mmCIF file of C-alpha atoms and ligand atoms in Angstrom:
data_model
loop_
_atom_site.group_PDB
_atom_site.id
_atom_site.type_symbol
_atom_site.label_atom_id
_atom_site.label_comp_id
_atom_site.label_asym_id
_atom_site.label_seq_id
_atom_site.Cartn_x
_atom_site.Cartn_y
_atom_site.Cartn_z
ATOM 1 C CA UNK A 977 38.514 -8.500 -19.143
ATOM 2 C CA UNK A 978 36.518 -11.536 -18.910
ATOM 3 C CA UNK A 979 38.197 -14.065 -21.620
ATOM 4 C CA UNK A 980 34.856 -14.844 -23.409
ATOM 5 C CA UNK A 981 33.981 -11.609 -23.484
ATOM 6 C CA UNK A 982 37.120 -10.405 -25.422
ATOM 7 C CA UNK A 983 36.231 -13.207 -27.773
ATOM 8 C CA UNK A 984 32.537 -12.386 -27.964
ATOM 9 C CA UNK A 985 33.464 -8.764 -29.153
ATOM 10 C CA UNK A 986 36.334 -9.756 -31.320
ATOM 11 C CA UNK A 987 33.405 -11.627 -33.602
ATOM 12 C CA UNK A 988 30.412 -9.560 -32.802
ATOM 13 C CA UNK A 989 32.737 -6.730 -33.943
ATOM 14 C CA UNK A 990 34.437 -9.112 -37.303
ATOM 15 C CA UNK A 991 31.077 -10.322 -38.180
ATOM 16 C CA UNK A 992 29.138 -6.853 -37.836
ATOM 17 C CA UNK A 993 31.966 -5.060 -40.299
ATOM 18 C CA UNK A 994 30.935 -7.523 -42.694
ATOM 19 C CA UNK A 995 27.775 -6.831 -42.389
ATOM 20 C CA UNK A 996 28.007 -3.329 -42.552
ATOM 21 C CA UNK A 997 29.993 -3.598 -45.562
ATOM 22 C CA UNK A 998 27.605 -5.659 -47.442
ATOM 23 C CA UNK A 999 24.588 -2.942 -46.530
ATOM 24 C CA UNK A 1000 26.832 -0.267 -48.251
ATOM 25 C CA UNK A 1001 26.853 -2.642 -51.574
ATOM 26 C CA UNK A 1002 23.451 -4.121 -52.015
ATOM 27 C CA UNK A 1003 24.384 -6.275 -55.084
ATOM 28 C CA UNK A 1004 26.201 -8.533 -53.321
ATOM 29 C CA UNK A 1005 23.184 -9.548 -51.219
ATOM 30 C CA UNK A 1006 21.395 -12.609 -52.217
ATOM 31 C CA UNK A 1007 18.165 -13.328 -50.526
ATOM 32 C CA UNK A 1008 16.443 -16.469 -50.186
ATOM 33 C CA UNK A 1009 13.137 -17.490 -48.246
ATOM 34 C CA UNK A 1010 13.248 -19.896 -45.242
ATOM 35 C CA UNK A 1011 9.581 -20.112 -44.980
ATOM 36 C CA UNK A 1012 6.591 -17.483 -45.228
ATOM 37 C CA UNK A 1013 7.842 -14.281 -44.417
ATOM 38 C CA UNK A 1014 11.120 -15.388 -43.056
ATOM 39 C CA UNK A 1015 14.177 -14.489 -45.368
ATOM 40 C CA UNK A 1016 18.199 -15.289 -45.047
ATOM 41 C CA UNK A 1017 20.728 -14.279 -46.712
ATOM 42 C CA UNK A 1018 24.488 -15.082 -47.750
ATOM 43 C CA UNK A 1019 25.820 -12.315 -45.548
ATOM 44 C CA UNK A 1020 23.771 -14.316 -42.263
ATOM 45 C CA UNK A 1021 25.828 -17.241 -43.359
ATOM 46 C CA UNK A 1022 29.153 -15.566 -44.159
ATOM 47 C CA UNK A 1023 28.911 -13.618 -40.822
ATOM 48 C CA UNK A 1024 28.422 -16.743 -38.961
ATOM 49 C CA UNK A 1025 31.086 -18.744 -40.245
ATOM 50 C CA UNK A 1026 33.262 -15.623 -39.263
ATOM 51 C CA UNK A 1027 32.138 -16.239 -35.655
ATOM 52 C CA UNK A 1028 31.921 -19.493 -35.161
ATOM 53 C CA UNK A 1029 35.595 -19.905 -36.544
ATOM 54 C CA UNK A 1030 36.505 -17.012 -34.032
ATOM 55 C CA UNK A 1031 35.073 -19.109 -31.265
ATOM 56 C CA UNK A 1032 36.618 -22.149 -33.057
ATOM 57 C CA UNK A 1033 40.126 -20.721 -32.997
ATOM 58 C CA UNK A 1034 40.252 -19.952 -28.970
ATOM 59 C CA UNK A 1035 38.152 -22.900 -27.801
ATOM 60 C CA UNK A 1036 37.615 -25.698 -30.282
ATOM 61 C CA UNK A 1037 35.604 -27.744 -27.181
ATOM 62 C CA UNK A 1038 32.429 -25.936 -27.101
ATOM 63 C CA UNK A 1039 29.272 -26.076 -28.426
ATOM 64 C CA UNK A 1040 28.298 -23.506 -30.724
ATOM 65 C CA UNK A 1041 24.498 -23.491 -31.713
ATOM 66 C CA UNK A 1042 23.586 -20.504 -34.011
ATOM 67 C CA UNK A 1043 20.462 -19.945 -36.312
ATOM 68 C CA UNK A 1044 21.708 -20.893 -39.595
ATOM 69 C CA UNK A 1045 23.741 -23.344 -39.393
ATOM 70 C CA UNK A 1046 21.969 -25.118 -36.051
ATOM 71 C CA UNK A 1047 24.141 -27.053 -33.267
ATOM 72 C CA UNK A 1048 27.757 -27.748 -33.333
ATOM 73 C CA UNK A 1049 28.380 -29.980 -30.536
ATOM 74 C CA UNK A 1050 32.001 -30.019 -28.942
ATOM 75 C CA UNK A 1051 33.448 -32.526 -26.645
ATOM 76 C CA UNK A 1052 32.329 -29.880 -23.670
ATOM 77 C CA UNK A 1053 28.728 -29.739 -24.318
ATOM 78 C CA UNK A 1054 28.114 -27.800 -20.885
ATOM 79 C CA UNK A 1055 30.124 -24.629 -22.726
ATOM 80 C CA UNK A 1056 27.812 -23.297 -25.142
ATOM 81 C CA UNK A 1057 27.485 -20.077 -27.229
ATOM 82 C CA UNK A 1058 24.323 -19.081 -28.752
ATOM 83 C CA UNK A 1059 24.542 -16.890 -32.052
ATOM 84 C CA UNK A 1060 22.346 -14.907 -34.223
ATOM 85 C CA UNK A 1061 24.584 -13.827 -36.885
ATOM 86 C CA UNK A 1062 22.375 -10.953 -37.873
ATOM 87 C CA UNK A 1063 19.182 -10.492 -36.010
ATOM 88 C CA UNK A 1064 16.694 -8.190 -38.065
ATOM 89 C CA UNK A 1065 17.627 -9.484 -41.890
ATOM 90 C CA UNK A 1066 14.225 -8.590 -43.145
ATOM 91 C CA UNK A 1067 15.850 -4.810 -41.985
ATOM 92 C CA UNK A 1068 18.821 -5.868 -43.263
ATOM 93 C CA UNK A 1069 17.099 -7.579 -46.580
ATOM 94 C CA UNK A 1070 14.973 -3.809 -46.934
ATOM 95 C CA UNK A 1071 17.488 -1.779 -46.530
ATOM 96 C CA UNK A 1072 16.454 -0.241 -43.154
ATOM 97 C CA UNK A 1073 19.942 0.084 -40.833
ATOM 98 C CA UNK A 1074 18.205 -1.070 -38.000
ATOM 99 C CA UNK A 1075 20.504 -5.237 -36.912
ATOM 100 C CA UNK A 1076 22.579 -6.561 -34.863
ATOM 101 C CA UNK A 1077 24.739 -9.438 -34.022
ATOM 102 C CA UNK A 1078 24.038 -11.232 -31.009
ATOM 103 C CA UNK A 1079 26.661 -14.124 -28.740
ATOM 104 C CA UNK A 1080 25.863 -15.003 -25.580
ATOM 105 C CA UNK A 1081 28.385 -17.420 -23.559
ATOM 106 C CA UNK A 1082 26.694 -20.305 -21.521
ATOM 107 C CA UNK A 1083 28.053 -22.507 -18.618
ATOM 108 C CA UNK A 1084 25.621 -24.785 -17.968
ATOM 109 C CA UNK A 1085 22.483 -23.240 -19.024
ATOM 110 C CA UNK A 1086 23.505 -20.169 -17.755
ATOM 111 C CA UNK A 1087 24.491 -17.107 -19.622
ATOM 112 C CA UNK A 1088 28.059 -15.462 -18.435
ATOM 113 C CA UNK A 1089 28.790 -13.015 -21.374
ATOM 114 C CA UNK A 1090 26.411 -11.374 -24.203
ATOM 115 C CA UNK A 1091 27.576 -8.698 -26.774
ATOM 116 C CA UNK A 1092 24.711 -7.273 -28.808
ATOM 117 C CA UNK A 1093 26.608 -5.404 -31.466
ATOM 118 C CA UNK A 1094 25.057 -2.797 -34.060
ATOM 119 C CA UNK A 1095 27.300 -2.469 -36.794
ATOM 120 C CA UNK A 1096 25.389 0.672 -38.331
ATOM 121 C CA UNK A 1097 25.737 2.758 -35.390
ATOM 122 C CA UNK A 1098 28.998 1.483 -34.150
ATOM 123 C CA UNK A 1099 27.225 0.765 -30.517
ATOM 124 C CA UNK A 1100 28.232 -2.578 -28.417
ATOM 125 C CA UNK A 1101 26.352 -3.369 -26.086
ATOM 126 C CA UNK A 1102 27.966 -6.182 -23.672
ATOM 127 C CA UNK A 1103 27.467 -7.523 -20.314
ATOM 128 C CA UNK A 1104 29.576 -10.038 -17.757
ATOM 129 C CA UNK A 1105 27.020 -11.784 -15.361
ATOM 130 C CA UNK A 1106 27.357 -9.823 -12.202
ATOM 131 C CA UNK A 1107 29.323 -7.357 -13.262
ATOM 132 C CA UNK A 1108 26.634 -5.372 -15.038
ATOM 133 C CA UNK A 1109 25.899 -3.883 -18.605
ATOM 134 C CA UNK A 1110 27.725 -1.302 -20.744
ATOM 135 C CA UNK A 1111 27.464 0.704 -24.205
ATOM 136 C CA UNK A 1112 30.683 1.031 -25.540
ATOM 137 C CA UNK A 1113 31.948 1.656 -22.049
ATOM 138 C CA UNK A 1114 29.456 3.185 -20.345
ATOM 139 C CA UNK A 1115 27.687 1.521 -17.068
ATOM 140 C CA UNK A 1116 23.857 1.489 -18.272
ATOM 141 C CA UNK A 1117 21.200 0.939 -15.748
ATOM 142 C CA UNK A 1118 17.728 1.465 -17.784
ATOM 143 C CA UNK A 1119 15.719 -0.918 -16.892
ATOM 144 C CA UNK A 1120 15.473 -0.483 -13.368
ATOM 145 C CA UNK A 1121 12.852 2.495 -12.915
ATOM 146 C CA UNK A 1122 9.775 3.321 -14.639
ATOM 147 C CA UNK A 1123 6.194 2.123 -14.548
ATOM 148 C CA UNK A 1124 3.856 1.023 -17.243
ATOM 149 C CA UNK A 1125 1.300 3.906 -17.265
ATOM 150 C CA UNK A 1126 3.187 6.050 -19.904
ATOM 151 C CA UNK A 1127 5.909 3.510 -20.761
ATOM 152 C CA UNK A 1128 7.433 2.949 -24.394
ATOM 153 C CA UNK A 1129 7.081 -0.873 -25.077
ATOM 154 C CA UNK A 1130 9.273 -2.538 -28.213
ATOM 155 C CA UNK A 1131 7.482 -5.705 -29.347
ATOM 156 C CA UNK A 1132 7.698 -7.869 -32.066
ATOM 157 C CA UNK A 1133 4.145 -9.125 -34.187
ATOM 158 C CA UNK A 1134 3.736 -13.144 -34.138
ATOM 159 C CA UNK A 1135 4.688 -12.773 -37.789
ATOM 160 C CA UNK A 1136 5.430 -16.590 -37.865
ATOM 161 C CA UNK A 1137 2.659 -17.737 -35.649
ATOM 162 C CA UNK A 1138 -0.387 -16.408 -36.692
ATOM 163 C CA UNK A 1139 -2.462 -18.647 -34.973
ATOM 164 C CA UNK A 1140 -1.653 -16.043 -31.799
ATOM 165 C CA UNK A 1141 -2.469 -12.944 -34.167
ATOM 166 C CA UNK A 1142 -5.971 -12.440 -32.662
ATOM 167 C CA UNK A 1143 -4.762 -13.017 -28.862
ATOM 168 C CA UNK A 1144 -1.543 -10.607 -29.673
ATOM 169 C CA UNK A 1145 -3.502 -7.819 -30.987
ATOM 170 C CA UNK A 1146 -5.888 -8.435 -28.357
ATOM 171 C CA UNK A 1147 -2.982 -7.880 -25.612
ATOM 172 C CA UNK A 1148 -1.824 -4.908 -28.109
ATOM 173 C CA UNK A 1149 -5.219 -3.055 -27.294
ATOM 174 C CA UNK A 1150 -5.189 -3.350 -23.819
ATOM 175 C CA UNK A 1151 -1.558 -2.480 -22.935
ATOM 176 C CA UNK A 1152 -2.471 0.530 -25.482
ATOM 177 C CA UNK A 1153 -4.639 2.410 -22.631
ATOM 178 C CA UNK A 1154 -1.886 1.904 -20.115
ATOM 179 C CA UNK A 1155 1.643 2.953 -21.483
ATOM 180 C CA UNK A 1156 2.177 5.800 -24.109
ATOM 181 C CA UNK A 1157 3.822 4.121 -27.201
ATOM 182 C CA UNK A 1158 4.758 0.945 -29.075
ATOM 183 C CA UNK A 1159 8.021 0.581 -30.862
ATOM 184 C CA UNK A 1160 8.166 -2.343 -33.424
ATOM 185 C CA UNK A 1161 11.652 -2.192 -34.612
ATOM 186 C CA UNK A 1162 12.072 -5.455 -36.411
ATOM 187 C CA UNK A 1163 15.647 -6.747 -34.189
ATOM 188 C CA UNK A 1164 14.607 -8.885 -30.833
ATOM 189 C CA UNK A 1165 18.318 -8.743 -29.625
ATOM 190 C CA UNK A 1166 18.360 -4.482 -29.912
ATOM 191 C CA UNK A 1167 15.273 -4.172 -28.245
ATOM 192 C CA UNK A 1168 15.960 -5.842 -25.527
ATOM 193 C CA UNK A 1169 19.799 -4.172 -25.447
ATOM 194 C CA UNK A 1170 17.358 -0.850 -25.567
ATOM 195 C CA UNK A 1171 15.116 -1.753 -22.671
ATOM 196 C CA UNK A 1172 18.607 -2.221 -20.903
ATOM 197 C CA UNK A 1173 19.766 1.295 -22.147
ATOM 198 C CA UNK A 1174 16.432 2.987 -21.294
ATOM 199 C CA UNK A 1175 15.556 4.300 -24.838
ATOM 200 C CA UNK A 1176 11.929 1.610 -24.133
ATOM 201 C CA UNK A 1177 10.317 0.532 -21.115
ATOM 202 C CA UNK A 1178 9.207 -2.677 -21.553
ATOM 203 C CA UNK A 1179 9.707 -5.431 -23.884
ATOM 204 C CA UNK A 1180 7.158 -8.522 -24.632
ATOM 205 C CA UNK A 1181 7.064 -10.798 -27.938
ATOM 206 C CA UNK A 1182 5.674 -14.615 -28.687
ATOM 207 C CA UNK A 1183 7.563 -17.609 -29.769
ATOM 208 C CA UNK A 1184 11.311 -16.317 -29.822
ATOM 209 C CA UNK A 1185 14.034 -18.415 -30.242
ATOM 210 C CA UNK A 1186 16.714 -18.630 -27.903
ATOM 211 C CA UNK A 1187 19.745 -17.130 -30.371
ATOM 212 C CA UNK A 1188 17.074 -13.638 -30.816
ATOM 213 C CA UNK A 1189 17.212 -13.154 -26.662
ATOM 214 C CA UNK A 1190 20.100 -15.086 -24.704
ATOM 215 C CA UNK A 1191 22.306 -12.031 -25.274
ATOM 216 C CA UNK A 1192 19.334 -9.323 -24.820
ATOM 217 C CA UNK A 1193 18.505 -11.024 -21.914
ATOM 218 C CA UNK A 1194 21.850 -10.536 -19.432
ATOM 219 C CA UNK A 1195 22.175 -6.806 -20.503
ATOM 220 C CA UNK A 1196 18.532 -6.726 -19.128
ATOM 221 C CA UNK A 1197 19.589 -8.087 -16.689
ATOM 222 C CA UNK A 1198 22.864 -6.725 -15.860
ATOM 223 C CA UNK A 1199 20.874 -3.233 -15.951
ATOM 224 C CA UNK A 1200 18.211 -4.084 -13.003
ATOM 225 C CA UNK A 1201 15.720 -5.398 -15.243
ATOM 226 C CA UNK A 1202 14.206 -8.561 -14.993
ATOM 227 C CA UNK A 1203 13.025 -11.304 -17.691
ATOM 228 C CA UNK A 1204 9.773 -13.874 -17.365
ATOM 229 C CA UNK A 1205 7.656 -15.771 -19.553
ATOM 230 C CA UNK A 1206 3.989 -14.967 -19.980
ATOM 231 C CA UNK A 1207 3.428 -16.780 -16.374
ATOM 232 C CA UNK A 1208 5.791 -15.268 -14.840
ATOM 233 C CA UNK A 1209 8.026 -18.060 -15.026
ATOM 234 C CA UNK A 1210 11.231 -19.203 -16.777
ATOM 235 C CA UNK A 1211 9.984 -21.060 -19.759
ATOM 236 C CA UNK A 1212 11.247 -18.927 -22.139
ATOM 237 C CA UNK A 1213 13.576 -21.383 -23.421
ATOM 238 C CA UNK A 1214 11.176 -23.313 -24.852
ATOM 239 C CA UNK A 1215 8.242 -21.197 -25.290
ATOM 240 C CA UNK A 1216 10.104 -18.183 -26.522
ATOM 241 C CA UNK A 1217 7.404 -16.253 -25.102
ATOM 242 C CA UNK A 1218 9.415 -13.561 -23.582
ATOM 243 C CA UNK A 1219 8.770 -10.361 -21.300
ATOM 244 C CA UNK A 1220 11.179 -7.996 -19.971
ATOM 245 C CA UNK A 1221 11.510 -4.468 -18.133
ATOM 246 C CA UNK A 1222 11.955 -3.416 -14.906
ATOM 247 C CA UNK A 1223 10.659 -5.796 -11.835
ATOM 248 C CA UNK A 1224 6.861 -3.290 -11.885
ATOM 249 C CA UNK A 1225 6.824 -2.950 -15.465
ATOM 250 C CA UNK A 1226 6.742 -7.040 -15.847
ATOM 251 C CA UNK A 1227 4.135 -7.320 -13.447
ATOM 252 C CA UNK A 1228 2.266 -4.915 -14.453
ATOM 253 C CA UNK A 1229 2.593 -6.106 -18.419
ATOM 254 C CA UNK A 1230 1.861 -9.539 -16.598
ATOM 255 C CA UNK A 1231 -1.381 -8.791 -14.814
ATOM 256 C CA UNK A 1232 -2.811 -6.654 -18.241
ATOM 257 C CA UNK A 1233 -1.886 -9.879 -20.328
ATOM 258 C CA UNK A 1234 -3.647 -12.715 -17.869
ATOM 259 C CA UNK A 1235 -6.960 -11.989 -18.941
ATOM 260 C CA UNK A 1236 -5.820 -12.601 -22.980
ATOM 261 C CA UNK A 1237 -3.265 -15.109 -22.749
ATOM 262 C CA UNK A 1238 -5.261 -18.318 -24.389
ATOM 263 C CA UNK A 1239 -3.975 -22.068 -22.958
ATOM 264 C CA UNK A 1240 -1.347 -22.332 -25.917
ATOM 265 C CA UNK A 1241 0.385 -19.165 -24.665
ATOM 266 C CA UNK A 1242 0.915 -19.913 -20.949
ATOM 267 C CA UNK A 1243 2.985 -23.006 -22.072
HETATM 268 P P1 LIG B 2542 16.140 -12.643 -37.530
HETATM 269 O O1 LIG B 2542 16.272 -11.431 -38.359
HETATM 270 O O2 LIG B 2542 17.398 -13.122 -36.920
HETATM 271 O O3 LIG B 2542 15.395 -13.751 -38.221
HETATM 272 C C1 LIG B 2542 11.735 -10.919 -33.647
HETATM 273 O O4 LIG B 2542 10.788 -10.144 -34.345
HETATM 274 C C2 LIG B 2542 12.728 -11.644 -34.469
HETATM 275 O O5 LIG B 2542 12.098 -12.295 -35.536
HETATM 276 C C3 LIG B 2542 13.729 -10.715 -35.074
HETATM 277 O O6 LIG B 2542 14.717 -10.514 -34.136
HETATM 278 C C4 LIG B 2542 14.117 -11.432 -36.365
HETATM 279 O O7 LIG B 2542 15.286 -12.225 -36.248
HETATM 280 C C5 LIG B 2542 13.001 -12.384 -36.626
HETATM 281 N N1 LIG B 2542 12.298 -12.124 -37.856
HETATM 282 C C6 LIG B 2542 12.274 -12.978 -38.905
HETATM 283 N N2 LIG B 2542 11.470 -12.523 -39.873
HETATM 284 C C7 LIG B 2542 10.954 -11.338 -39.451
HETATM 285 C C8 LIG B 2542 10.040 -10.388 -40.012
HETATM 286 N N3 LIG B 2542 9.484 -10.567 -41.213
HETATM 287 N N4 LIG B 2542 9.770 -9.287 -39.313
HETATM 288 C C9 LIG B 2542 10.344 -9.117 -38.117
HETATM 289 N N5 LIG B 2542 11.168 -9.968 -37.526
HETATM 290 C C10 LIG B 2542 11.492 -11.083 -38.164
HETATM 291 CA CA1 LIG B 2543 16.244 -15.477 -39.418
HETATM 292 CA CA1 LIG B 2544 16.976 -13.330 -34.690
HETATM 293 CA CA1 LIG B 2545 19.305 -14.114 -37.602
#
């Protein structure tokens, strides 16, 4: 097995048990607000100390930049992992068992290993570039078919950036009268680990950051799916803007969102 990927599962897996032990006692949760709407708690932070002294342990060199606790820059800055801790705490925060824990592995700017781990369901998700995506095992290959006229699209609301409300519901309506459904299930990293299983279609959201799809994205990937900004470009990074599916469904989602897209969204 890939080195950083035994590594990336050894913490996705540490961290997630955590997690999932802390869910099962809700009094030792202690919540505390970011900003509006945006909540953390001490099992994020406990969960990412777990990983990042995982990563620590086997190579003390790289960078480790993960949403709580920011960048940790090693002497080989061009080695990077990029870690969400627990994607969907509001879930996590309501009680809903619907998170994840997401690593990806970097080498300069590009992704080699992501594990997308739900602790609730005991499902790992993991992909080497190039040598495709699994679930717990098993070869997945779900975002490679399908069209948008009837598809299941996971999405996330601009709960942060409002400003885009109007221009995301606006997109909302119009993809409504082309694909079947909308799933909204509160964890960036799972849907897009989803799209890659086939359980949705299509995936679009505004203003991610790159911890919430960097591991989503190479199980997309690794399952024949494709990943774009709102131009149809690789922003992403910066914009966070993100849309993913198979090669049709993204340029079909694409050509329904031109129209809407105002000048702050195509950055
Ligand atoms: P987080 O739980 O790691 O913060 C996309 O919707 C992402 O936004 C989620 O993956 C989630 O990552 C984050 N998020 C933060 N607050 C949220 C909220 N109130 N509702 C949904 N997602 C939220
Ligand atoms: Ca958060
Ligand atoms: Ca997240
Ligand atoms: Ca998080």
């Amino acid at each position: 097995m890939h080195p950083m990927l035994t590594i990336a599962i050894r913490a996705a897996r540490k961290a997630g048990n955590l997690i999932a032990k802390h869910y099962e006692m809700p009094d030792s949760v202690e919540t505390s607000q970011k900003g509006a709407n945006d909540f953390v708690t001490n099992v994020d932070r406990e969960a990412e100390q777990m990983i990042i002294e995982i990563i620590r342990k086997s190579y003390p060199k790289h960078t480790i930049i993960s949403e709580e606790c920011g960048e940790l820059i090693g002497e080989e800055h061009d080695m990077q992992w990029v870690v969400d801790p627990l994607d969907g705490t509001t879930n996590f925060v309501k009680r809903l068992p619907h998170f994840a824990v997401s690593i990806a592995f970097r080498i300069k700017g590009r992704t080699e290993v992501a594990v997308v781990y739900d602790p609730m369901r005991n499902e790992l998700f993991s992909a080497v570039r190039g040598q495709g995506a699994q679930l717990n095992g098993y070869r997945l290959r779900g975002a490679s078919g399908r069209e948008l006229d009837g598809a299941i699209l996971a999405t996330g609301f601009p709960f942060k950036a409002k400003q885009h409300a109007d221009t995301y519901i606006k997109i909302l309506g119009k993809l409504f009268n082309r694909c079947s459904d909308f799933r909204r299930t509160g964890s960036a990293a799972l849907d897009l680990a989803y799209l890659a299983a086939g359980r949705v279609d299509g995936f679009f959201e505004i203003g991610l950051k790159p911890w919430d799809f960097l591991g989503g994205e190479l199980l997309v990937r690794e399952a024949g799916g494709i990943v774009s900004d709102f131009t149809g470009d690789h922003n992403y990074m910066t914009s966070g803007n993100i849309v993913a599916g198979s090669p049709r469904v993204v340029r079909e989602l694409l050509s329904e969102m031109r129209d809407e897209l105002t000048e702050s969204l195509k950055r």
